[in-house]
Coordinates of C-alpha atoms and ligand atoms in Angstrom, one line a residue:
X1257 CA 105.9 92.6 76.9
X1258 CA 104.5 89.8 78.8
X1259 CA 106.4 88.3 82.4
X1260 CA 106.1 85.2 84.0
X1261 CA 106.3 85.7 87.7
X1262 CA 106.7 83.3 90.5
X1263 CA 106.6 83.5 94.2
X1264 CA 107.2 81.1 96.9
X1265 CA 108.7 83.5 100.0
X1266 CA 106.1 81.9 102.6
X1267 CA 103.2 79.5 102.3
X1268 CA 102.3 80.2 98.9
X1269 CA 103.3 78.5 96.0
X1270 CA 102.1 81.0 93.2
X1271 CA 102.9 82.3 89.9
X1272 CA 101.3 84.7 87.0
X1273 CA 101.5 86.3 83.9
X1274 CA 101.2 89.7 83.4
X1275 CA 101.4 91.9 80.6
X1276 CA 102.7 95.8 79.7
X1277 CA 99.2 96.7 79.3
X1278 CA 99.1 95.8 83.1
X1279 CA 97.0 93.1 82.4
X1280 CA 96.7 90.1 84.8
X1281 CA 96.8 87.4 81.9
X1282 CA 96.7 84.6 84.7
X1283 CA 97.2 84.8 88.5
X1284 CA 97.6 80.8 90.1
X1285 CA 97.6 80.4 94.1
X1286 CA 98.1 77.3 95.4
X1287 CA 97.6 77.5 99.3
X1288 CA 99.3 75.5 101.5
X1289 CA 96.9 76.6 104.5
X1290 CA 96.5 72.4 105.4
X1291 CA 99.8 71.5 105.7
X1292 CA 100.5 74.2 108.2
X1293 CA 97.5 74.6 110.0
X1294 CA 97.5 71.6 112.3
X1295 CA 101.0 73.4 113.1
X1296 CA 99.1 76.2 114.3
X1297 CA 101.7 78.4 111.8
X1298 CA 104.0 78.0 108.7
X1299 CA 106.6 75.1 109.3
X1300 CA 109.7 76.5 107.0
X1301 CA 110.9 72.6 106.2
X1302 CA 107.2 71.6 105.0
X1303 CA 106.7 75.0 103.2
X1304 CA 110.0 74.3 100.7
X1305 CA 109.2 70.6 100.4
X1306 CA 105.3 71.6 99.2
X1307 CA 106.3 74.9 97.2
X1308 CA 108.7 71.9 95.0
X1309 CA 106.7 69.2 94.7
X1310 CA 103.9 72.3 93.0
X1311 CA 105.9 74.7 91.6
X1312 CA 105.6 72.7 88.0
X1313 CA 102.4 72.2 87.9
X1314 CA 101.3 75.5 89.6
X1315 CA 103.7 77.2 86.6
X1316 CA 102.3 75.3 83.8
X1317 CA 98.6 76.2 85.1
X1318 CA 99.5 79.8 85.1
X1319 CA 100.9 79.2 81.4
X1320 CA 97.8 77.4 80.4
X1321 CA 95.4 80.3 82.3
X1322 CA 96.9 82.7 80.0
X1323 CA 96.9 80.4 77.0
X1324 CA 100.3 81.0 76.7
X1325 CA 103.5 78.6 76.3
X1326 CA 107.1 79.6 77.3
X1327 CA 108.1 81.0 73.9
X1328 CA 105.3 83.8 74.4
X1329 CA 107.6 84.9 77.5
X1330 CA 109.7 88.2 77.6
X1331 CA 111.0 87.2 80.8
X1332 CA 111.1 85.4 83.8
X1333 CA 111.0 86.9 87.5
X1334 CA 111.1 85.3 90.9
X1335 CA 110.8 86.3 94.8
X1336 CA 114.6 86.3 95.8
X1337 CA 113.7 87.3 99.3
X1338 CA 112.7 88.6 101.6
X1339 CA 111.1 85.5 103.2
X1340 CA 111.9 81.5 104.4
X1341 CA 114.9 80.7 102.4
X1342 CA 114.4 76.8 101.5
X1343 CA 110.8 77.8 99.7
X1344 CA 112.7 80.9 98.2
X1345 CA 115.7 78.8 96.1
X1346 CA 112.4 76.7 95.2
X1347 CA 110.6 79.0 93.3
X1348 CA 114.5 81.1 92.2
X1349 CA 115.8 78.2 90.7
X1350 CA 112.7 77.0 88.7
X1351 CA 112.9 80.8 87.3
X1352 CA 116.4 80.4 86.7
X1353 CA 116.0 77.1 84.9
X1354 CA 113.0 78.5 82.8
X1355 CA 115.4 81.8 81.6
X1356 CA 118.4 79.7 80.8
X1357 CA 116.4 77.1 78.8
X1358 CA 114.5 79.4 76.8
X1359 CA 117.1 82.2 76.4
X1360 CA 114.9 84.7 78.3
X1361 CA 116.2 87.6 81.2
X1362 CA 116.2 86.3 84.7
X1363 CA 114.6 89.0 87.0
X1364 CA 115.3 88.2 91.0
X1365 CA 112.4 90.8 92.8
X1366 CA 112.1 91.9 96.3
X1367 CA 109.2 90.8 97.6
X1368 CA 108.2 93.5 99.5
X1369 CA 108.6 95.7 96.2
X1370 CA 106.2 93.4 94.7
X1371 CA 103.9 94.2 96.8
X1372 CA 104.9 97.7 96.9
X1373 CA 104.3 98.2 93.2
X1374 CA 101.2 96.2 92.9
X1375 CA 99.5 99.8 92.9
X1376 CA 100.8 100.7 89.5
X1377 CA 99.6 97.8 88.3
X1378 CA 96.2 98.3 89.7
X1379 CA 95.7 102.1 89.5
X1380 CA 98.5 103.3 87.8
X1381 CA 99.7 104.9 90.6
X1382 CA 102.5 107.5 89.4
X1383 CA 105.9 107.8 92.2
X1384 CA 106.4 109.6 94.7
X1385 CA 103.6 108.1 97.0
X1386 CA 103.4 107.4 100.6
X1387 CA 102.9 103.8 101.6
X1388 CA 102.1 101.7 104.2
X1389 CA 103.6 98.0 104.0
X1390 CA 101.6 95.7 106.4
X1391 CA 102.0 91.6 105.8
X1392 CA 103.0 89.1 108.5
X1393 CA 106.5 90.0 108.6
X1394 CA 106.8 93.7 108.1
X1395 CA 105.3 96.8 109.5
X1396 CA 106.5 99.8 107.5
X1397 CA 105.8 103.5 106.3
X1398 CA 107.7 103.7 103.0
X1399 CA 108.0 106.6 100.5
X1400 CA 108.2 105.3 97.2
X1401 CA 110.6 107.5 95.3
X1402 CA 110.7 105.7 92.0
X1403 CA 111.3 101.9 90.9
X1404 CA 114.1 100.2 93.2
X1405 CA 114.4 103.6 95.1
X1406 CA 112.0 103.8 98.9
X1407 CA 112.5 105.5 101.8
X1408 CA 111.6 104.3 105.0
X1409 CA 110.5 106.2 107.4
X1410 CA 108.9 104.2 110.0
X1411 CA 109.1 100.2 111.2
X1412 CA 107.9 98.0 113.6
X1413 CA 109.8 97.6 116.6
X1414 CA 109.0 94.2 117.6
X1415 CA 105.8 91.8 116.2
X1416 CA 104.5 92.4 112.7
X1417 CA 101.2 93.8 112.1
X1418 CA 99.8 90.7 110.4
X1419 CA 102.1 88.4 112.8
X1420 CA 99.8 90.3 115.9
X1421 CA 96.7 89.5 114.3
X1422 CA 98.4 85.7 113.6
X1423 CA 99.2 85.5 117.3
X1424 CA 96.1 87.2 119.4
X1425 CA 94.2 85.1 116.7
X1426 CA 95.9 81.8 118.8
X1427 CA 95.4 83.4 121.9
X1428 CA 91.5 83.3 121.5
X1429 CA 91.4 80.1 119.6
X1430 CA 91.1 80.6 116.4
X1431 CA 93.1 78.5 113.7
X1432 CA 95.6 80.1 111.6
X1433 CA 95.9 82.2 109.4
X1434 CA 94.2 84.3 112.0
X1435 CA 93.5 87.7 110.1
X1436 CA 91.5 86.6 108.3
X1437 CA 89.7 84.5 111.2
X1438 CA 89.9 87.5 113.5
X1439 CA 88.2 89.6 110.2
X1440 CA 85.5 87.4 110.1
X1441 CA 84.6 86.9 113.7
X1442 CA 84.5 90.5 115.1
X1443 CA 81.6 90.8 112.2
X1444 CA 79.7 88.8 114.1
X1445 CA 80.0 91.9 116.9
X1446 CA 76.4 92.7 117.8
X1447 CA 77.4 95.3 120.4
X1448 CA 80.4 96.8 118.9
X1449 CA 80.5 99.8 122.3
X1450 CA 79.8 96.9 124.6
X1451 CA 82.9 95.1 122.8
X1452 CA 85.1 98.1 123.1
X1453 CA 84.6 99.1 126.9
X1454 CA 84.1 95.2 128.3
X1455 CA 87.8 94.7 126.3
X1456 CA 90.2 98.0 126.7
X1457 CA 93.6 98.0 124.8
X1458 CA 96.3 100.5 124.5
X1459 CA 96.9 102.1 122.0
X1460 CA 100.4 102.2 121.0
X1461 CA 102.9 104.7 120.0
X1462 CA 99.5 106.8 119.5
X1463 CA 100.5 110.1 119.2
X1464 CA 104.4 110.0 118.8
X1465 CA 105.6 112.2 116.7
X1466 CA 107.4 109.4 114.5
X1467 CA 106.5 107.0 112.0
X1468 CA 107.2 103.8 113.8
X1469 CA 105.4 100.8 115.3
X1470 CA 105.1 98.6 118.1
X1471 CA 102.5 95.4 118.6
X1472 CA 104.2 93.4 121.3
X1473 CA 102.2 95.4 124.3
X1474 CA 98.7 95.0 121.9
X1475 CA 99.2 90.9 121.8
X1476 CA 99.9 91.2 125.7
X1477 CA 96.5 92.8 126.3
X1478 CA 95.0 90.3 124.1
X1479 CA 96.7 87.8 126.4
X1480 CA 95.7 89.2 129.6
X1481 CA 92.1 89.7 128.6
X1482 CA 92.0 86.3 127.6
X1483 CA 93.5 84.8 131.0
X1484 CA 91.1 86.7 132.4
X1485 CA 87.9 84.8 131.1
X1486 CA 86.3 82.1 133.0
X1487 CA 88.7 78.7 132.8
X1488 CA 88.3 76.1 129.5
X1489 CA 87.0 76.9 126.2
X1490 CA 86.1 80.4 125.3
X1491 CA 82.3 81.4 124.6
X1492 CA 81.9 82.6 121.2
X1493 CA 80.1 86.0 122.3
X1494 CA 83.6 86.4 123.6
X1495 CA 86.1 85.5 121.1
X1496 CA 83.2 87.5 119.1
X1497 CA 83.4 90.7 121.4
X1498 CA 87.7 90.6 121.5
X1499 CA 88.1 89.8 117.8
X1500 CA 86.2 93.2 117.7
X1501 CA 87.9 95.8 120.2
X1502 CA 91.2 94.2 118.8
X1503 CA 90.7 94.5 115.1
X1504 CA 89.2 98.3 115.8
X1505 CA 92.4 99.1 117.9
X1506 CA 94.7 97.9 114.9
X1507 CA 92.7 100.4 112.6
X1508 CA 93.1 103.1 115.1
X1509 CA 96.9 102.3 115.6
X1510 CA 97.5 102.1 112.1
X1511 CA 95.5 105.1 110.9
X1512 CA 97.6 107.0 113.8
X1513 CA 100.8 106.4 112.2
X1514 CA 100.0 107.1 109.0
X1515 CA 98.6 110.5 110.1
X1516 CA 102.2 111.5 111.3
X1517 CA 103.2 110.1 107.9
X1518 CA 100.8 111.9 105.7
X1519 CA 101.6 115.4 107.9
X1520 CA 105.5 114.8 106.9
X1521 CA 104.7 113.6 103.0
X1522 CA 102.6 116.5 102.1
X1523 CA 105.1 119.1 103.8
X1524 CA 108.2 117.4 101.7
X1525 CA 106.6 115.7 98.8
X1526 CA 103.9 118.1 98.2
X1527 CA 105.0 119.8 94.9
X1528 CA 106.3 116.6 93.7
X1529 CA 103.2 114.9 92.7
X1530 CA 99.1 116.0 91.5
X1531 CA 97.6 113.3 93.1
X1532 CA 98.8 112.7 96.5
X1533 CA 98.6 108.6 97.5
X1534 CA 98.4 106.6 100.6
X1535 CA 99.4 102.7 99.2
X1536 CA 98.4 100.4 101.7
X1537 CA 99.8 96.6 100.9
X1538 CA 100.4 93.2 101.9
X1539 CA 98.5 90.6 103.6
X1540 CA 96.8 93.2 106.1
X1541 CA 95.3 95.4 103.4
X1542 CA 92.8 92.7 102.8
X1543 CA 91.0 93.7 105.7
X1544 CA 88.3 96.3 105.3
X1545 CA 88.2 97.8 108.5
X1546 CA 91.7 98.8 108.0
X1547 CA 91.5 100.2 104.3
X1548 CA 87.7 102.0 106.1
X1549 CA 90.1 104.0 108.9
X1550 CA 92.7 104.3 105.8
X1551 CA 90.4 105.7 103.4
X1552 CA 88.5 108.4 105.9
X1553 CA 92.1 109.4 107.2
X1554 CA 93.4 110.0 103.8
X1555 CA 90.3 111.8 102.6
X1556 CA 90.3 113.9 105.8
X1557 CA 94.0 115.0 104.3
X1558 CA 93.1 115.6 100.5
X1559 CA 94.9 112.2 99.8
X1560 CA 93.7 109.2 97.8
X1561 CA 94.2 105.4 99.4
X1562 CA 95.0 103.1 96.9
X1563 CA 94.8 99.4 98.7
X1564 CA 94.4 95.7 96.5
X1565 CA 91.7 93.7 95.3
X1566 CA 91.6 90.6 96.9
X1567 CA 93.0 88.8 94.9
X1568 CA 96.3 91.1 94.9
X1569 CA 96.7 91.6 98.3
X1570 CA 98.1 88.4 99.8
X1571 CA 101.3 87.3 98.3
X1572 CA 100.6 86.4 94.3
X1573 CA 103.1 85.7 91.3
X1574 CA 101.3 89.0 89.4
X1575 CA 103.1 91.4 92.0
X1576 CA 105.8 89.4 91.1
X1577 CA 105.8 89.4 87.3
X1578 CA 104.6 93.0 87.2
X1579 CA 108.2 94.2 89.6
X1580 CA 110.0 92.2 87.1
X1581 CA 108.0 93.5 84.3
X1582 CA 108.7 97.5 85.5
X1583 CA 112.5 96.7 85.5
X1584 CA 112.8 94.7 82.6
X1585 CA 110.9 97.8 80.8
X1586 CA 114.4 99.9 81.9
X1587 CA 116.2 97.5 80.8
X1588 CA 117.3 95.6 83.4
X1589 CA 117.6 92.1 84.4
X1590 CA 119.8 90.1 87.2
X1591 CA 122.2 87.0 86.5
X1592 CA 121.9 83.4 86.9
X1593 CA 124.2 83.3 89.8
X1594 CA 122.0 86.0 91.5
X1595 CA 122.2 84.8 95.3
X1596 CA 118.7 84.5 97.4
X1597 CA 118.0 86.8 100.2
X1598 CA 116.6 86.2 103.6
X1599 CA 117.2 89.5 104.6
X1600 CA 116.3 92.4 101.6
X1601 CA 115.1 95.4 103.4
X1602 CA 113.5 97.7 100.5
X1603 CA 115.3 101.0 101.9
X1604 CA 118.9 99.6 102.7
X1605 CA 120.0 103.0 104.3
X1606 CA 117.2 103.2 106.7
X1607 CA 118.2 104.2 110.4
X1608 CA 118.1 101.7 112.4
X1609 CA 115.6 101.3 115.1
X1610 CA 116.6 99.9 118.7
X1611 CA 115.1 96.4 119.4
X1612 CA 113.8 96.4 115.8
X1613 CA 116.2 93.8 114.5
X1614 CA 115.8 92.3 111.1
X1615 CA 112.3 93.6 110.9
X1616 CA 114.1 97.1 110.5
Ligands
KG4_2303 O1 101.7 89.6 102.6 P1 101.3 88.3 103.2 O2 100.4 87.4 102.5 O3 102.6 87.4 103.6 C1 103.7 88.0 104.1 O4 104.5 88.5 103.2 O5 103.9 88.1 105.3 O6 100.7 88.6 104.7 C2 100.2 87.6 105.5 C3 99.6 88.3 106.7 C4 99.2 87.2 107.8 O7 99.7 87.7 109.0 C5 97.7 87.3 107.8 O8 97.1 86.9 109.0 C6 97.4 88.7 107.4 O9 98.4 89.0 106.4 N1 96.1 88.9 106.8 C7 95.1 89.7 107.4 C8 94.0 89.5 106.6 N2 94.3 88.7 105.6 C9 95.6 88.3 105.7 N3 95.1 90.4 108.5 C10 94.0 91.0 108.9 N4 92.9 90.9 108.2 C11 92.8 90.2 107.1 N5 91.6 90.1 106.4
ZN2304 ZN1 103.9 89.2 101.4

C-alpha cells in the first residue's frame, strides 16, 4: 500500500510518499522561511499564495523522489486542519483533485494526528502510549488510545510552547523561526551556572498536580530580563547566556508536566501495554535539550521516549501520508466534499480549560 501525503497547515509546503512497510519512499520540504522572515513571523495571506504557486511542483518532486507516478498511488491524504485555513484548501484541494482524477480514496488528516502517529512509523510504537504534543500552536499531554481515539489530559493555557520560544526568540533579537535560533545560541553558553543565576525564571505550574501548561509568565521574564540590559543592541554573551537559562527552564517545565503525566499513565494504563512510551512530537521535539530532560525522566520511570528524527519532527507530508496510510489500512477514507478545519482538536471531549481558548 503506498500514500501520497501532502501538508500545507503553516509555512510549509510539503508532501511524501510513504509505504505499509513504513517506508519513507520520498519526503519533499519546501520552506517558506524567506518570505516570512522579514515579517518577523508567518504572514497567513503570503503562506496560501506560496503553498499554490509550489504545491505542483513540490508534489511532482515527491513523485519523482520515489520514482513513482500517480498510478502507483493507493491513496491520497491531506492536512484538513488544524492550522491557517487559506494554505490548508491549498494543499486539500490539490489532494482532492489528485483522488478524483485518478479514481483513488481521499483521506482529510488531522494534523496534529500526523504528528501524533509519526511514532509508529518510526518505532513501531504499539497504542496506548502517553504523549507529549509540543509545535508552535499546541501544548498538550495526550494519551493515545488507538488510531482516531486520544485523550487529553493536559493543555496550555495561554502561548504555545514552540510559540514561547518563537516570541522570547524576538525579544532578544533573534530572527524567526526562533527555536531553532534559541537551540543554537544557548550552545554557545560557556558558563551554563553563571547563565542560570545572572538570568532567573519561574518555573511554571511546577509541581501542580495536573497535566496543564502555561508560558505567558516564562515570555514575561524573558521580557523583563531583557529590558533590563543596558539600552541598544544586545551583546552576544547575553543573548548567549538568556537563550541558555530559557531553553534549560523549558526542559525543566516540560519534563515537570510530564512527570504528573507519567505518575497518572502507569497507575491507569499500566496493564494495558509491555512497553510503556513517552511520544514527544512536533516542532519542539527537535530540540535536544528537551528530548535529554525527556529521556532521563522517562528512564527514571521505567518508560521509553520515543521523539523524531529530524527530518520528522517539523511538519512533513510523511506524517501525513503515513495517518492517511493507518486509516486507509481500516478501511476508511473521507469524501470529496470533506470541509477544512481551523479548529480540529484531536480529543473533541476534552474539559475545557479557563483562558485556554482554541488552544484547548
Ligand atoms: O510542528 P511545527 O513545525 O509547526 C506547527 O504545527 O506549529 O512546530 C513549529 C514550532 C515553532 O514554534 C518552532 O520555533 C519550534 O517548533 N521549533 C523548535 C525547534 N525547532 C522548531 N523549538 C525549540 N527548539 C528547536 N530546535
Ligand atoms: Zn505541526
Amino acid at each position: 500500500m503506498i500514500v501520497l501525503g501532502i501538508e500545507t497547515s503553516c509555512d510549509e509546503t510539503a508532501a511524501a510518499i510513504v509505504n505499509d512497510k513504513r517506508e519513507v519512499l520520498s519526503n519533499v520540504v519546501l520552506s517558506q522561511m524567506d518570505e516570512h522572515v522579514v515579517f518577523g513571523g508567518v504572514v497567513p495571506e503570503i503562506a496560501a499564495r506560496a503553498h499554490l504557486e509550489h504545491i505542483d511542483k513540490v508534489i511532482l518532486a515527491a513523485l519523482k523522489d520515489a520514482n513513482l507516478t500517480f498510478s502507483d498511488l493507493d491513496g491520497v491524504a491531506a492536512t484538513c486542519g488544524p492550522g491557517l485555513i487559506g494554505g490548508v484548501m491549498v494543499g486539500m484541494m490539490a489532494a482532492k483533485a489528485i483522488a478524483a482524477s485518478h479514481n483513488i480514496p481521499f483521506l482529510g488528516i488531522n494534523h496534529l494526528e500526523g504528528h501524533a502517529l509519526t511514532a509508529r512509523l518510526t518505532d513501531n510504537v504499539a497504542f496506548p502510549y502517553l504523549m507529549l504534543l509540543v509545535s508552535g500552536g499546541h501544548t498538550q499531554i495526550l494519551v493515545a488510545e488507538k488510531l482516531g481515539k486520544y485523550k487529553r489530559w493536559g493543555t496550555t493555557l495561554d502561548d504555545a510552547a514552540g510559540e514561547c520560544f518563537d516570541k522570547s526568540a524576538k525579544l532578544m533579537g533573534l530572527p524567526y523561526p526562533g527555536g531553532p535560533q534559541v537551540e543554537k545560541t544557548a550552545y554557545q553558553c560557556k558558563n551554563p551556572e553563571n547563565a542560570v543565576t545572572r538570568f532567573p525564571l519561574p518555573t511554571p505550574m511546577k509541581g501542580r498536580k495536573n497535566c496543564d501548561f502555561s508560558f505567558s509568565g516564562l515570555k514575561t521574564a524573558v521580557r523583563n530580563h531583557v529590558e533590563k540590559l543596558p539600552a541598544g543592541d544586545l551583546r552576544q554573551n547575553d543573548i548567549i547566556e538568556l537563550s541558555h537559562a530559557f531553553q534549560d527552564k523549558m526542559a525543566d517545565v516540560l519534563a515537570d508536566r510530564c512527570g504528573h503525566a507519567i505518575t497518572r499513565f502507569k497507575k491507569e494504563y499500566g496493564t494495558k501495554t509491555n512497553t510503556p512510551t513517552l511520544v514527544v512530537c512536533g516542532g519542539v521535539s527537535a530540540n535536544k535539550t528537551i528530548c535529554g530532560a525527556l529521556g532521563q525522566l522517562a528512564e527514571k520511570h521505567g518508560m521509553q521516549l520515543c521523539a523524531p528524527p529530524l527530518s520528522l519532527s517539523g511538519d512533513n507530508g510523511a506524517m501525513i501520508a503515513w495517518a492517511g496510510l493507518e486509516r486507509l489500512k481500516e478501511g476508511q477514507n473521507d469524501p470529496l466534499d470533506f470541509q477544512a478545519r481551523p479548529r480540529w482538536p484531536l480529543d473533541p471531549n476534552g474539559p475545557p480549560r479557563h483562558g485556554a481558548g482554541v488552544k484547548a
